[in-house]
Coordinates of N, CA and C and ligand atoms in Angstrom, one line a residue:
X8 N 118.0 91.4 109.7 CA 117.1 90.3 110.1 C 116.2 89.9 108.9
X9 N 116.1 88.6 108.7 CA 115.3 88.2 107.5 C 114.0 87.6 108.0
X10 N 113.1 87.5 107.0 CA 111.7 87.0 107.4 C 111.7 85.6 108.0
X11 N 111.0 85.5 109.1 CA 110.9 84.2 109.7 C 109.6 83.5 109.4
X12 N 109.6 82.5 108.6 CA 108.3 82.0 108.1 C 107.6 81.2 109.2
X13 N 108.2 81.1 110.4 CA 107.5 80.5 111.5 C 106.8 81.5 112.5
X14 N 106.8 82.8 112.1 CA 106.1 83.7 112.9 C 104.6 83.5 112.9
X15 N 104.0 84.0 114.0 CA 102.6 83.6 114.2 C 101.6 84.0 113.1
X16 N 101.9 85.1 112.4 CA 101.0 85.6 111.4 C 101.2 84.7 110.1
X17 N 102.4 84.3 109.9 CA 102.7 83.3 108.8 C 101.9 82.0 109.0
X18 N 101.9 81.6 110.3 CA 101.1 80.4 110.6 C 99.6 80.6 110.4
X19 N 99.1 81.8 110.7 CA 97.7 82.1 110.5 C 97.4 82.1 109.0
X20 N 98.3 82.7 108.2 CA 98.2 82.7 106.7 C 98.1 81.3 106.1
X21 N 98.9 80.4 106.7 CA 98.9 79.0 106.2 C 97.8 78.2 106.8
X22 N 97.0 78.8 107.7 CA 95.9 78.0 108.3 C 96.3 77.1 109.4
X23 N 97.5 77.2 109.9 CA 98.0 76.3 110.9 C 97.5 76.8 112.3
X24 N 97.2 78.1 112.4 CA 96.6 78.6 113.6 C 95.3 79.4 113.2
X25 N 94.3 79.2 114.0 CA 93.0 79.8 113.6 C 93.0 81.4 113.8
X26 N 92.2 82.1 113.2 CA 92.0 83.5 113.4 C 90.5 83.8 113.2
X27 N 90.1 84.9 113.8 CA 88.8 85.4 113.7 C 88.7 86.4 112.5
X28 N 88.5 85.8 111.3 CA 88.7 86.5 110.1 C 87.6 87.6 109.9
X29 N 88.0 88.8 109.5 CA 87.1 89.9 109.3 C 87.0 90.2 107.8
X30 N 88.1 90.0 107.0 CA 88.1 90.3 105.6 C 89.3 89.7 104.9
X31 N 89.1 89.4 103.6 CA 90.3 88.8 102.9 C 90.1 89.2 101.4
X32 N 91.2 89.5 100.8 CA 91.2 89.7 99.3 C 92.5 89.0 98.8
X33 N 92.8 89.2 97.6 CA 94.0 88.4 97.0 C 95.3 88.7 97.7
X34 N 95.4 89.9 98.3 CA 96.7 90.3 98.8 C 96.8 90.6 100.3
X35 N 95.6 90.5 100.9 CA 95.6 90.9 102.4 C 94.6 90.0 103.1
X36 N 94.9 89.8 104.4 CA 94.0 89.2 105.3 C 93.8 90.1 106.5
X37 N 92.6 90.1 107.0 CA 92.3 90.9 108.2 C 91.6 90.1 109.3
X38 N 92.0 90.2 110.5 CA 91.4 89.4 111.6 C 91.4 90.2 112.9
X39 N 90.6 89.8 113.8 CA 90.5 90.5 115.1 C 91.8 90.2 115.9
X40 N 92.3 91.3 116.6 CA 93.4 91.1 117.4 C 93.0 90.3 118.6
X41 N 94.0 89.4 119.1 CA 93.7 88.5 120.2 C 93.6 89.2 121.5
X42 N 94.2 90.4 121.6 CA 94.1 91.2 122.8 C 93.6 92.6 122.5
X43 N 92.3 92.7 122.2 CA 91.9 94.0 121.7 C 92.1 95.2 122.7
X44 N 92.5 96.3 122.1 CA 92.8 97.5 122.9 C 91.6 98.5 122.8
X45 N 90.6 98.1 122.0 CA 89.4 99.0 121.8 C 88.3 98.1 121.3
X46 N 87.1 98.6 121.3 CA 86.0 97.8 120.8 C 86.2 97.2 119.4
X47 N 86.8 98.0 118.6 CA 87.2 97.5 117.2 C 88.8 97.5 117.2
X48 N 89.3 96.3 117.0 CA 90.8 96.2 116.9 C 91.1 95.1 115.9
X49 N 91.3 95.4 114.7 CA 91.5 94.5 113.6 C 93.0 94.6 113.1
X50 N 93.6 93.5 112.8 CA 94.9 93.5 112.2 C 94.8 93.2 110.8
X51 N 95.4 94.0 109.9 CA 95.4 93.8 108.5 C 96.9 93.4 108.1
X52 N 97.0 92.3 107.4 CA 98.4 91.8 107.1 C 98.4 91.5 105.6
X53 N 99.6 91.8 104.9 CA 99.7 91.3 103.6 C 99.9 89.8 103.5
X54 N 99.5 89.2 102.4 CA 99.7 87.8 102.3 C 101.2 87.4 102.0
X55 N 101.9 88.4 101.5 CA 103.3 88.1 101.1 C 104.2 88.2 102.4
X56 N 105.4 87.6 102.3 CA 106.3 87.5 103.4 C 107.1 88.8 103.7
X57 N 106.5 89.8 104.2 CA 107.1 91.1 104.4 C 107.3 91.3 105.9
X58 N 108.5 91.5 106.4 CA 108.8 91.5 107.8 C 108.2 92.8 108.4
X59 N 108.4 93.9 107.8 CA 107.9 95.1 108.4 C 107.5 96.1 107.3
X60 N 107.1 97.3 107.7 CA 106.7 98.3 106.7 C 107.9 98.6 105.8
X61 N 109.1 98.5 106.3 CA 110.3 98.7 105.5 C 110.3 97.9 104.2
X62 N 110.1 96.6 104.4 CA 110.1 95.6 103.3 C 108.9 95.8 102.4
X63 N 107.7 96.0 103.1 CA 106.5 96.1 102.3 C 106.5 97.3 101.5
X64 N 106.8 98.4 102.0 CA 106.7 99.7 101.3 C 107.8 99.7 100.2
X65 N 108.9 99.1 100.4 CA 110.0 99.1 99.4 C 109.8 98.1 98.3
X66 N 109.3 96.9 98.7 CA 109.3 95.8 97.7 C 108.0 95.2 97.2
X67 N 106.9 95.6 97.9 CA 105.6 95.0 97.4 C 105.3 95.5 96.0
X68 N 104.6 94.7 95.3 CA 104.1 95.1 94.0 C 103.0 96.1 94.1
X69 N 102.8 96.8 93.0 CA 101.7 97.8 93.0 C 100.3 97.1 93.4
X70 N 100.1 95.9 92.9 CA 98.9 95.1 93.2 C 98.8 94.8 94.7
X71 N 100.0 94.4 95.3 CA 99.9 94.1 96.7 C 99.7 95.4 97.5
X72 N 100.3 96.5 97.1 CA 100.1 97.8 97.8 C 98.6 98.2 97.7
X73 N 98.1 98.1 96.5 CA 96.7 98.5 96.4 C 95.7 97.5 97.1
X74 N 96.0 96.2 97.0 CA 95.1 95.3 97.7 C 95.2 95.5 99.2
X75 N 96.3 95.8 99.7 CA 96.4 96.1 101.2 C 95.6 97.3 101.6
X76 N 95.8 98.4 100.8 CA 95.1 99.6 101.2 C 93.6 99.5 101.0
X77 N 93.2 98.8 100.0 CA 91.7 98.5 99.8 C 91.2 97.7 101.0
X78 N 92.0 96.8 101.5 CA 91.6 95.9 102.6 C 91.3 96.8 103.9
X79 N 92.2 97.8 104.1 CA 92.0 98.7 105.2 C 90.6 99.4 105.1
X80 N 90.3 99.8 103.9 CA 89.0 100.5 103.7 C 87.8 99.5 103.9
X81 N 88.0 98.3 103.4 CA 86.9 97.3 103.6 C 86.7 97.0 105.1
X82 N 87.8 96.9 105.8 CA 87.7 96.6 107.2 C 87.0 97.7 108.0
X83 N 87.4 98.9 107.7 CA 86.8 100.1 108.4 C 85.3 100.1 108.1
X84 N 84.9 99.8 106.8 CA 83.5 99.8 106.4 C 82.8 98.6 107.2
X85 N 83.3 97.4 107.2 CA 82.7 96.3 107.8 C 82.5 96.5 109.3
X86 N 83.5 97.2 109.9 CA 83.5 97.4 111.4 C 82.6 98.6 111.7
X87 N 82.1 99.3 110.7 CA 81.1 100.4 111.0 C 81.8 101.6 111.5
X88 N 83.1 101.8 111.2 CA 83.8 103.0 111.8 C 84.2 104.0 110.7
X89 N 83.7 103.8 109.5 CA 84.1 104.8 108.4 C 83.8 106.2 108.8
X90 N 82.6 106.4 109.4 CA 82.2 107.8 109.7 C 82.6 108.2 111.1
X91 N 82.6 107.3 112.1 CA 82.9 107.7 113.4 C 84.4 107.9 113.6
X92 N 85.2 107.2 112.8 CA 86.7 107.4 112.8 C 87.4 106.2 113.5
X93 N 88.7 106.2 113.3 CA 89.5 105.1 113.8 C 91.0 105.5 113.6
X94 N 91.9 104.7 114.2 CA 93.3 105.0 114.0 C 94.0 103.8 113.4
X95 N 94.9 104.1 112.5 CA 95.8 103.0 111.9 C 97.1 103.1 112.6
X96 N 97.7 102.0 113.0 CA 99.0 102.0 113.6 C 99.8 100.9 113.0
X97 N 101.0 101.2 112.6 CA 102.0 100.2 112.1 C 103.3 100.3 112.9
X98 N 103.5 99.4 113.8 CA 104.8 99.4 114.5 C 105.9 98.8 113.7
X99 N 107.1 99.4 113.8 CA 108.2 98.8 113.0 C 109.5 98.9 113.8
X100 N 110.1 97.8 113.9 CA 111.4 97.7 114.5 C 111.4 97.9 116.0
X101 N 112.6 98.1 116.6 CA 112.7 98.1 118.1 C 112.1 99.4 118.6
X102 N 112.4 100.5 118.1 CA 111.8 101.8 118.6 C 110.3 101.8 118.4
X103 N 109.8 101.2 117.3 CA 108.4 101.2 117.1 C 107.7 100.1 117.9
X104 N 108.4 99.3 118.6 CA 107.8 98.2 119.4 C 107.0 97.2 118.6
X105 N 107.6 96.8 117.5 CA 106.9 95.7 116.7 C 107.2 94.4 117.4
X106 N 106.2 93.6 117.7 CA 106.3 92.3 118.3 C 106.3 91.1 117.4
X107 N 105.4 91.2 116.4 CA 105.2 90.1 115.5 C 105.9 90.5 114.2
X108 N 106.9 89.7 113.7 CA 107.7 90.1 112.6 C 107.1 89.8 111.2
X109 N 105.9 90.1 111.0 CA 105.2 90.1 109.7 C 104.4 91.4 109.7
X110 N 104.7 92.2 108.6 CA 104.1 93.5 108.6 C 102.6 93.5 108.8
X111 N 102.1 94.4 109.7 CA 100.7 94.5 110.0 C 100.3 95.9 110.3
X112 N 99.0 96.2 110.1 CA 98.5 97.5 110.5 C 97.3 97.2 111.5
X113 N 97.4 97.9 112.6 CA 96.3 97.8 113.5 C 95.2 98.8 113.1
X114 N 94.0 98.4 113.1 CA 92.9 99.4 112.9 C 92.1 99.4 114.2
X115 N 92.1 100.5 114.9 CA 91.4 100.6 116.2 C 90.4 101.7 116.2
X116 N 89.3 101.4 116.8 CA 88.2 102.4 116.9 C 87.0 101.8 117.7
X117 N 85.9 102.4 117.5 CA 84.7 102.0 118.3 C 84.6 102.8 119.6
X118 N 85.5 103.7 119.9 CA 85.5 104.6 121.0 C 86.5 105.7 120.7
X119 N 86.5 106.8 121.6 CA 87.4 107.8 121.4 C 88.8 107.3 121.7
X120 N 89.7 107.3 120.8 CA 91.0 106.7 121.0 C 92.0 107.6 121.8
X121 N 91.7 108.8 121.8 CA 92.6 109.7 122.5 C 93.8 110.2 121.7
X122 N 94.7 111.0 122.4 CA 95.8 111.5 121.7 C 96.7 110.5 121.1
X123 N 97.4 110.9 120.1 CA 98.2 109.9 119.3 C 99.2 109.1 120.1
X124 N 100.1 109.8 120.8 CA 101.0 109.0 121.6 C 101.2 109.8 122.9
X125 N 101.6 109.0 123.9 CA 101.8 109.6 125.3 C 103.3 110.0 125.3
X126 N 103.5 111.3 125.7 CA 104.9 111.8 125.8 C 105.5 111.2 127.1
X127 N 106.6 110.6 126.9 CA 107.3 110.0 128.1 C 108.7 110.6 128.4
X128 N 109.1 111.5 127.6 CA 110.5 112.1 127.8 C 110.4 113.6 128.0
Ligands
LIG208 P1 102.8 94.6 117.3 O1 103.2 95.0 118.7 O2 103.7 93.6 116.6 O3 102.4 95.8 116.5 O4 101.4 93.9 117.5 C1 101.2 92.5 117.5 C2 99.7 92.3 117.8 O5 99.4 90.9 117.5 C3 99.3 92.5 119.2 O6 98.3 93.5 119.3 C4 98.8 91.1 119.7 O7 97.7 91.2 120.6 C5 98.5 90.4 118.4 N1 98.6 89.0 118.4 C6 99.7 88.3 118.8 N2 99.5 87.0 118.6 C7 98.3 86.8 118.0 C8 97.5 85.7 117.6 O8 97.9 84.6 117.7 N3 96.3 86.0 117.1 C9 95.8 87.2 116.9 N4 94.6 87.4 116.4 N5 96.5 88.3 117.3 C10 97.7 88.1 117.9

């Protein structure tokens, strides 16, 4: 599967669809999730066209990797959850239940998030 430049996050990056921006740097954009699962639910995305963590982790430049990780820290600080804690989630592929085909990390917090995953098997 190759990167689809018509995915919803690519449109947000191009300014074709609005977002509730939380933070931006040269390599990453962060905005509130449209369907928040917690009081704090921010999506952090790289500005480059990376389909999933596979492509981002393998192919992003050092500057892109650093900019992305710094963005996570900046978002946690802005959202006031650095000390209280939060969870980072990156879904990838079918088993990971990734819905939007542009790499993103969910930062969720603002309440006790609970156990990491629910055992279903
Ligand atoms: P995934 O399942 O791919 O890890 O998560 C995709 C996330 O993107 C979901 O939590 C969903 O609520 C969010 N989302 C989908 N479309 C939009 C949108 O147009 N704007 C924003 N802000 N979030 C979106």
